[in-house]
Short mmCIF file of C-alpha atoms and ligand atoms in Angstrom, two decimals:
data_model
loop_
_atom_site.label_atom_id
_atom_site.label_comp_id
_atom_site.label_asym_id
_atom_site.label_seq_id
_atom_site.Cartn_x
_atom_site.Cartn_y
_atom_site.Cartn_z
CA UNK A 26 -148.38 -30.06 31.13
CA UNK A 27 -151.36 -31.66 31.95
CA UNK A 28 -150.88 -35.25 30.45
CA UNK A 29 -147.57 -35.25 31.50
CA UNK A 30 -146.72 -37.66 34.32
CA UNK A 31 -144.50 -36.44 36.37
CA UNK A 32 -146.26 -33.02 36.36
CA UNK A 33 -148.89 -35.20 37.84
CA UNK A 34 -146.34 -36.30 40.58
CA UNK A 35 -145.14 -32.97 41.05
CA UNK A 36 -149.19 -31.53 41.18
CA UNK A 37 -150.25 -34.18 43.53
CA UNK A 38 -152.45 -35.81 41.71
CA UNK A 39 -150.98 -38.91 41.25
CA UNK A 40 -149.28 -40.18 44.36
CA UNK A 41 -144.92 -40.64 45.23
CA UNK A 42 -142.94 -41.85 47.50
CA UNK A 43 -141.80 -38.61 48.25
CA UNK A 44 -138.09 -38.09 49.65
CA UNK A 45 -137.91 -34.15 49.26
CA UNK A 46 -139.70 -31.53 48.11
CA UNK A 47 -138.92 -27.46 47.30
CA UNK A 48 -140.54 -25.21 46.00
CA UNK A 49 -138.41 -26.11 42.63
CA UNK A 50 -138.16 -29.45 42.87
CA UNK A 51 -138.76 -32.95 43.53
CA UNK A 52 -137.96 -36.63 44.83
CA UNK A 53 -139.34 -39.45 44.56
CA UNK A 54 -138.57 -43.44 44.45
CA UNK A 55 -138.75 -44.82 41.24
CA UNK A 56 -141.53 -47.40 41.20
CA UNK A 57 -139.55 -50.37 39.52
CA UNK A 58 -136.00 -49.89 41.00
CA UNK A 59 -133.14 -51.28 39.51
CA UNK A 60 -131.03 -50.89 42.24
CA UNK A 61 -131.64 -50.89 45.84
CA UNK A 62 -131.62 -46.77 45.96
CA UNK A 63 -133.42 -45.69 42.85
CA UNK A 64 -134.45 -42.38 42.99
CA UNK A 65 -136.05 -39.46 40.45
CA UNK A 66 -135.31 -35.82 40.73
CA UNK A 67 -137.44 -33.74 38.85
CA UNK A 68 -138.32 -30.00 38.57
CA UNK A 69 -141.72 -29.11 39.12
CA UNK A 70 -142.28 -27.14 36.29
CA UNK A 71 -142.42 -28.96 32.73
CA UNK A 72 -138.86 -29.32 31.13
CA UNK A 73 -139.32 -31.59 28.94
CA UNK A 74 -135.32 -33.17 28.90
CA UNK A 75 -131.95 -31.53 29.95
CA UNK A 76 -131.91 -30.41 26.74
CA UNK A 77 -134.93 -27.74 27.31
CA UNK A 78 -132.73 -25.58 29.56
CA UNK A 79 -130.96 -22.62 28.77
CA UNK A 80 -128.82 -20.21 30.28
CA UNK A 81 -131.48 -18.59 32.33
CA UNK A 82 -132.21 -22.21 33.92
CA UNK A 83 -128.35 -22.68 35.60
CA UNK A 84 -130.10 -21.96 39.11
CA UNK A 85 -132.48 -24.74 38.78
CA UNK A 86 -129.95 -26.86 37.23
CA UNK A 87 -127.34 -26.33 40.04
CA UNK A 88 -130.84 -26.98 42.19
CA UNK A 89 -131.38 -30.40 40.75
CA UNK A 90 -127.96 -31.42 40.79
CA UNK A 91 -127.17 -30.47 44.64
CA UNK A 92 -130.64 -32.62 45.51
CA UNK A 93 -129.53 -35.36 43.50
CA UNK A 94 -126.02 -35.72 46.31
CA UNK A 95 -128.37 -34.61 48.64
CA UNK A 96 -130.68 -37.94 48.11
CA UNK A 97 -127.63 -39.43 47.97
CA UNK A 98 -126.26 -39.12 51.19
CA UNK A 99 -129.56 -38.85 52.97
CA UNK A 100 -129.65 -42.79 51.71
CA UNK A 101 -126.16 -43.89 52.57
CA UNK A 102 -124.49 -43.53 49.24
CA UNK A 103 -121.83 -40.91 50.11
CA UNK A 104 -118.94 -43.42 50.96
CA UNK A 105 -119.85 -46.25 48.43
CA UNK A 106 -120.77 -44.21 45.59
CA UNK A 107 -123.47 -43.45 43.27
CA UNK A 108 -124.73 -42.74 39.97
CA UNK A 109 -126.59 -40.00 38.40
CA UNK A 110 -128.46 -40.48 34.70
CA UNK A 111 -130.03 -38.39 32.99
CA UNK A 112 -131.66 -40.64 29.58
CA UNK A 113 -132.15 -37.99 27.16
CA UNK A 114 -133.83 -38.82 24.03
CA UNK A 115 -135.05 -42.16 22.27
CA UNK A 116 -131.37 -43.71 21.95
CA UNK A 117 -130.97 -41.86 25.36
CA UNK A 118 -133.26 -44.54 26.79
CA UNK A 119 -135.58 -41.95 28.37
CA UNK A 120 -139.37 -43.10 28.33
CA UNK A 121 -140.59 -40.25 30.40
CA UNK A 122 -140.75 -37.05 28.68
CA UNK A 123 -140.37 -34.46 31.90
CA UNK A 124 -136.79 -34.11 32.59
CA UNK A 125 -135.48 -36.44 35.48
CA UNK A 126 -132.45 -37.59 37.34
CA UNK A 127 -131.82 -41.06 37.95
CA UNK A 128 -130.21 -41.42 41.05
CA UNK A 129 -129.29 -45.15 42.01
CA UNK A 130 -127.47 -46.99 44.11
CA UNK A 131 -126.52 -49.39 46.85
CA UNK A 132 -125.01 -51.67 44.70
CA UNK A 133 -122.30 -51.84 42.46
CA UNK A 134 -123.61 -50.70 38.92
CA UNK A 135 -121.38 -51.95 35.86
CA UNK A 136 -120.11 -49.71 33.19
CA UNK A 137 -120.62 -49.48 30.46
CA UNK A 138 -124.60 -49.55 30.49
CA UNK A 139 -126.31 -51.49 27.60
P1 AMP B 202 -136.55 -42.93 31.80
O1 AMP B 202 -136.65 -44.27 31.14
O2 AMP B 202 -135.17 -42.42 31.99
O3 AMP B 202 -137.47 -41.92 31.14
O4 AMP B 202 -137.07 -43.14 33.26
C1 AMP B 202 -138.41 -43.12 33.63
C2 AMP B 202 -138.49 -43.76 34.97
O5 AMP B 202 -139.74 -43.43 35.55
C3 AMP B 202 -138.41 -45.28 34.95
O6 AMP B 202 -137.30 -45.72 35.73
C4 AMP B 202 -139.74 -45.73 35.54
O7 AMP B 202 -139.64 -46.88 36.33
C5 AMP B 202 -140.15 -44.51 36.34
N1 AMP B 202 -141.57 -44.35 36.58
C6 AMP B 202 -142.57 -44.51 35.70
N2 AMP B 202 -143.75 -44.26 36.28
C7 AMP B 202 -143.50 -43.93 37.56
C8 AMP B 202 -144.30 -43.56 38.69
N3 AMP B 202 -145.64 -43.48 38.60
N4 AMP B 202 -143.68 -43.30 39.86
C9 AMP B 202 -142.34 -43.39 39.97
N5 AMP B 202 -141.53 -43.72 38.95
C10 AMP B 202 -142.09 -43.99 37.76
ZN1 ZN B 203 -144.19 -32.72 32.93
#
């Protein structure tokens, strides 16, 4: 989508810290962390929340979800622990409208989230 940010990202055109990349997805640092790992896993292809996939998107989902512990532990989070968030919608929180994973941590996060 072409005024979609994080197609941007994902097309190159507007630059990432980039953490991983496949040729279905990708990961990148947020740029205002709220915890000292704060990372974004996106697909490359518009979705536009987790809500957009269907059936025929379980491989990419399983994709997404096995980068998201793989960012983990690549950062150290394995032992202490991490979250994964996926805001969904406008009481979801989510401000970007291309379907990413939140992955944070390095701290501890409370619970229940505000
Ligand atoms: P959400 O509120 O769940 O839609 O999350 C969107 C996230 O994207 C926020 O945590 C923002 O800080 C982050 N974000 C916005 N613009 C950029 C960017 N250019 N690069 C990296 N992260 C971004
Ligand atoms: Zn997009």
């Amino acid at each position: 989508m072409s005024n979609c940010l994080f197609c941007k990202i994902a097309g190159k055109t507007i630059p990432a810290m980039i953490i991983h990349e496949d040729d279905q997805t990708l990961a990148f640092d947020d740029i205002h962390p709220q915890a000292p790992v704060h990372t974004l896993v996106i697909p490359k292809r518009h979705v536009t929340s987790i809500q957009d996939l269907d059936e025929s998107d379980q491989p990419l989902l399983a994709r997404l979800l096995l980068v998201c512990t793989k960012v983990a532990k690549d950062k150290g989070l394995a032992d202490p622990g991490f979250r994964l968030v996926a805001n969904t919608g406008r009481d979801g929180g989510q401000t970007v409208l291309h379907l990413h994973f939140h992955v944070m941590g390095g701290r501890h996060l409370g619970w229940p989230p505000g």
